[in-house]
């Protein structure tokens, strides 16, 4: 069972109940109809990342679906939170890539998203033996990674939200969903 395609999605939910808030975030991400099984962070060889709409067309309601899921929630009014997924895809599609998940408080969307992207790229770079300075800023390391000729692409998806002003549970999710059928 090796996924051949994957797609990224994100969503937010708000409800007085924590679980219902999570359900609403999954609905917003359009993945509430599936039995989600979280997995770790390997992007299989030859697994193509497709647009969400294309991926959703291939899934049937009730399907057991594997995904890398980032999730965060709070009932603290106005508290900023993020859930992000980052990917790093190797040039040689016969090799595997990396997916990272990141959950944080107090980070704006671009900061949390780039952190997840950087994490995935760094994990792939270390397995490929690419030398880099870990103290460099992400954009500088990104150029080193891509200039190495081993990393084809990096990307991220991030969902941020502020906790509901009235203290209802607020949940954010970001996911990379695998398609195996």
GROMACS .gro file of C-alpha atoms in nm:
model
  181
    1UNK     CA    1   0.000   0.000   0.000
    2UNK     CA    2   0.208   0.289  -0.133
    3UNK     CA    3   0.033   0.619  -0.205
    4UNK     CA    4   0.059   0.741  -0.563
    5UNK     CA    5  -0.091   1.085  -0.503
    6UNK     CA    6  -0.142   1.326  -0.215
    7UNK     CA    7  -0.302   1.666  -0.158
    8UNK     CA    8  -0.278   1.937   0.105
    9UNK     CA    9  -0.570   2.097   0.282
   10UNK     CA   10  -0.647   2.315   0.583
   11UNK     CA   11  -0.940   2.434   0.793
   12UNK     CA   12  -1.074   2.604   1.106
   13UNK     CA   13  -1.363   2.521   1.338
   14UNK     CA   14  -1.526   2.693   1.635
   15UNK     CA   15  -1.771   2.530   1.880
   16UNK     CA   16  -1.846   2.514   2.251
   17UNK     CA   17  -1.729   2.151   2.253
   18UNK     CA   18  -1.367   2.067   2.175
   19UNK     CA   19  -1.446   1.758   1.963
   20UNK     CA   20  -1.713   1.942   1.765
   21UNK     CA   21  -1.464   2.221   1.698
   22UNK     CA   22  -1.224   1.962   1.554
   23UNK     CA   23  -1.505   1.816   1.339
   24UNK     CA   24  -1.586   2.162   1.202
   25UNK     CA   25  -1.218   2.219   1.118
   26UNK     CA   26  -1.215   1.888   0.928
   27UNK     CA   27  -1.532   1.996   0.745
   28UNK     CA   28  -1.370   2.325   0.652
   29UNK     CA   29  -1.072   2.125   0.520
   30UNK     CA   30  -1.323   1.896   0.340
   31UNK     CA   31  -1.182   1.574   0.494
   32UNK     CA   32  -1.450   1.501   0.755
   33UNK     CA   33  -1.605   1.218   0.548
   34UNK     CA   34  -1.303   0.992   0.581
   35UNK     CA   35  -1.160   0.773   0.855
   36UNK     CA   36  -0.829   0.948   0.907
   37UNK     CA   37  -0.523   0.755   1.018
   38UNK     CA   38  -0.222   0.968   1.098
   39UNK     CA   39   0.117   0.853   0.977
   40UNK     CA   40   0.472   0.984   1.003
   41UNK     CA   41   0.660   1.196   0.761
   42UNK     CA   42   0.776   1.015   0.448
   43UNK     CA   43   0.659   1.123   0.102
   44UNK     CA   44   0.681   0.796  -0.096
   45UNK     CA   45   0.883   0.777  -0.417
   46UNK     CA   46   0.682   0.881  -0.724
   47UNK     CA   47   0.399   1.023  -0.512
   48UNK     CA   48   0.260   1.327  -0.692
   49UNK     CA   49   0.115   1.618  -0.493
   50UNK     CA   50  -0.206   1.726  -0.668
   51UNK     CA   51  -0.457   2.005  -0.606
   52UNK     CA   52  -0.712   1.937  -0.329
   53UNK     CA   53  -1.008   1.926  -0.568
   54UNK     CA   54  -0.840   1.663  -0.785
   55UNK     CA   55  -0.752   1.450  -0.482
   56UNK     CA   56  -1.099   1.469  -0.329
   57UNK     CA   57  -1.252   1.331  -0.650
   58UNK     CA   58  -1.060   1.007  -0.594
   59UNK     CA   59  -1.181   0.943  -0.237
   60UNK     CA   60  -1.506   0.776  -0.138
   61UNK     CA   61  -1.697   0.858   0.179
   62UNK     CA   62  -1.593   0.632   0.466
   63UNK     CA   63  -1.257   0.537   0.314
   64UNK     CA   64  -0.970   0.478   0.556
   65UNK     CA   65  -0.734   0.757   0.456
   66UNK     CA   66  -0.377   0.800   0.574
   67UNK     CA   67  -0.254   1.153   0.633
   68UNK     CA   68   0.008   1.364   0.804
   69UNK     CA   69  -0.201   1.589   1.028
   70UNK     CA   70  -0.111   1.906   1.214
   71UNK     CA   71  -0.372   2.011   1.470
   72UNK     CA   72  -0.394   2.280   1.734
   73UNK     CA   73  -0.675   2.412   1.950
   74UNK     CA   74  -0.751   2.656   2.228
   75UNK     CA   75  -1.040   2.791   2.429
   76UNK     CA   76  -0.836   3.094   2.534
   77UNK     CA   77  -0.990   3.409   2.381
   78UNK     CA   78  -0.781   3.575   2.110
   79UNK     CA   79  -0.485   3.333   2.143
   80UNK     CA   80  -0.310   3.301   1.805
   81UNK     CA   81  -0.237   2.946   1.696
   82UNK     CA   82  -0.116   2.767   1.386
   83UNK     CA   83  -0.112   2.421   1.229
   84UNK     CA   84   0.121   2.374   0.930
   85UNK     CA   85   0.244   2.104   0.695
   86UNK     CA   86   0.571   2.136   0.503
   87UNK     CA   87   0.697   1.921   0.215
   88UNK     CA   88   1.032   1.858   0.050
   89UNK     CA   89   1.033   1.669  -0.280
   90UNK     CA   90   1.359   1.527  -0.424
   91UNK     CA   91   1.462   1.587  -0.785
   92UNK     CA   92   1.491   1.211  -0.837
   93UNK     CA   93   1.131   1.096  -0.798
   94UNK     CA   94   1.258   0.744  -0.730
   95UNK     CA   95   1.378   0.873  -0.390
   96UNK     CA   96   1.151   0.954  -0.100
   97UNK     CA   97   1.080   1.303   0.029
   98UNK     CA   98   0.978   1.443   0.364
   99UNK     CA   99   0.664   1.588   0.518
  100UNK     CA  100   0.668   1.779   0.845
  101UNK     CA  101   0.394   1.896   1.074
  102UNK     CA  102   0.419   2.198   1.300
  103UNK     CA  103   0.182   2.322   1.571
  104UNK     CA  104   0.246   2.650   1.749
  105UNK     CA  105   0.105   2.940   1.944
  106UNK     CA  106   0.182   3.305   1.873
  107UNK     CA  107   0.319   3.256   1.520
  108UNK     CA  108   0.175   3.430   1.215
  109UNK     CA  109   0.084   3.212   0.915
  110UNK     CA  110   0.396   3.280   0.707
  111UNK     CA  111   0.630   3.213   1.003
  112UNK     CA  112   0.464   2.884   1.099
  113UNK     CA  113   0.431   2.772   0.736
  114UNK     CA  114   0.792   2.846   0.650
  115UNK     CA  115   0.905   2.671   0.969
  116UNK     CA  116   0.726   2.352   0.859
  117UNK     CA  117   0.871   2.383   0.508
  118UNK     CA  118   1.220   2.440   0.647
  119UNK     CA  119   1.188   2.138   0.875
  120UNK     CA  120   1.090   1.907   0.587
  121UNK     CA  121   1.368   2.044   0.365
  122UNK     CA  122   1.626   2.009   0.641
  123UNK     CA  123   1.525   1.647   0.707
  124UNK     CA  124   1.558   1.566   0.336
  125UNK     CA  125   1.886   1.759   0.304
  126UNK     CA  126   2.044   1.567   0.592
  127UNK     CA  127   1.949   1.230   0.440
  128UNK     CA  128   2.098   1.339   0.106
  129UNK     CA  129   2.422   1.458   0.266
  130UNK     CA  130   2.376   1.822   0.162
  131UNK     CA  131   2.604   2.042   0.371
  132UNK     CA  132   2.452   2.360   0.510
  133UNK     CA  133   2.481   2.600   0.800
  134UNK     CA  134   2.191   2.539   1.039
  135UNK     CA  135   2.222   2.899   1.161
  136UNK     CA  136   2.139   3.044   0.818
  137UNK     CA  137   1.795   3.193   0.763
  138UNK     CA  138   1.542   2.965   0.590
  139UNK     CA  139   1.552   3.157   0.260
  140UNK     CA  140   1.931   3.126   0.246
  141UNK     CA  141   1.920   2.752   0.327
  142UNK     CA  142   1.641   2.705   0.073
  143UNK     CA  143   1.872   2.840  -0.199
  144UNK     CA  144   2.154   2.607  -0.085
  145UNK     CA  145   1.917   2.308  -0.090
  146UNK     CA  146   1.783   2.383  -0.436
  147UNK     CA  147   2.127   2.471  -0.573
  148UNK     CA  148   2.253   2.128  -0.459
  149UNK     CA  149   2.056   1.971  -0.744
  150UNK     CA  150   1.894   1.717  -0.508
  151UNK     CA  151   1.583   1.897  -0.382
  152UNK     CA  152   1.327   1.980  -0.649
  153UNK     CA  153   1.063   2.162  -0.453
  154UNK     CA  154   0.950   2.264  -0.108
  155UNK     CA  155   0.609   2.393  -0.008
  156UNK     CA  156   0.380   2.441   0.288
  157UNK     CA  157   0.019   2.491   0.387
  158UNK     CA  158  -0.075   2.664   0.710
  159UNK     CA  159  -0.394   2.748   0.895
  160UNK     CA  160  -0.392   3.011   1.167
  161UNK     CA  161  -0.673   3.146   1.384
  162UNK     CA  162  -0.727   3.346   1.697
  163UNK     CA  163  -0.916   3.181   1.980
  164UNK     CA  164  -1.286   3.267   1.981
  165UNK     CA  165  -1.351   3.592   2.167
  166UNK     CA  166  -1.613   3.421   2.387
  167UNK     CA  167  -1.391   3.128   2.484
  168UNK     CA  168  -1.543   2.864   2.257
  169UNK     CA  169  -1.302   2.597   2.137
  170UNK     CA  170  -1.121   2.699   1.820
  171UNK     CA  171  -0.934   2.433   1.621
  172UNK     CA  172  -0.699   2.464   1.325
  173UNK     CA  173  -0.587   2.173   1.107
  174UNK     CA  174  -0.351   2.130   0.814
  175UNK     CA  175  -0.302   1.795   0.644
  176UNK     CA  176  -0.131   1.614   0.362
  177UNK     CA  177  -0.377   1.344   0.260
  178UNK     CA  178  -0.258   1.031   0.078
  179UNK     CA  179  -0.448   0.859  -0.204
  180UNK     CA  180  -0.370   0.490  -0.236
  181UNK     CA  181  -0.650   0.354  -0.453
   0.00000   0.00000   0.00000
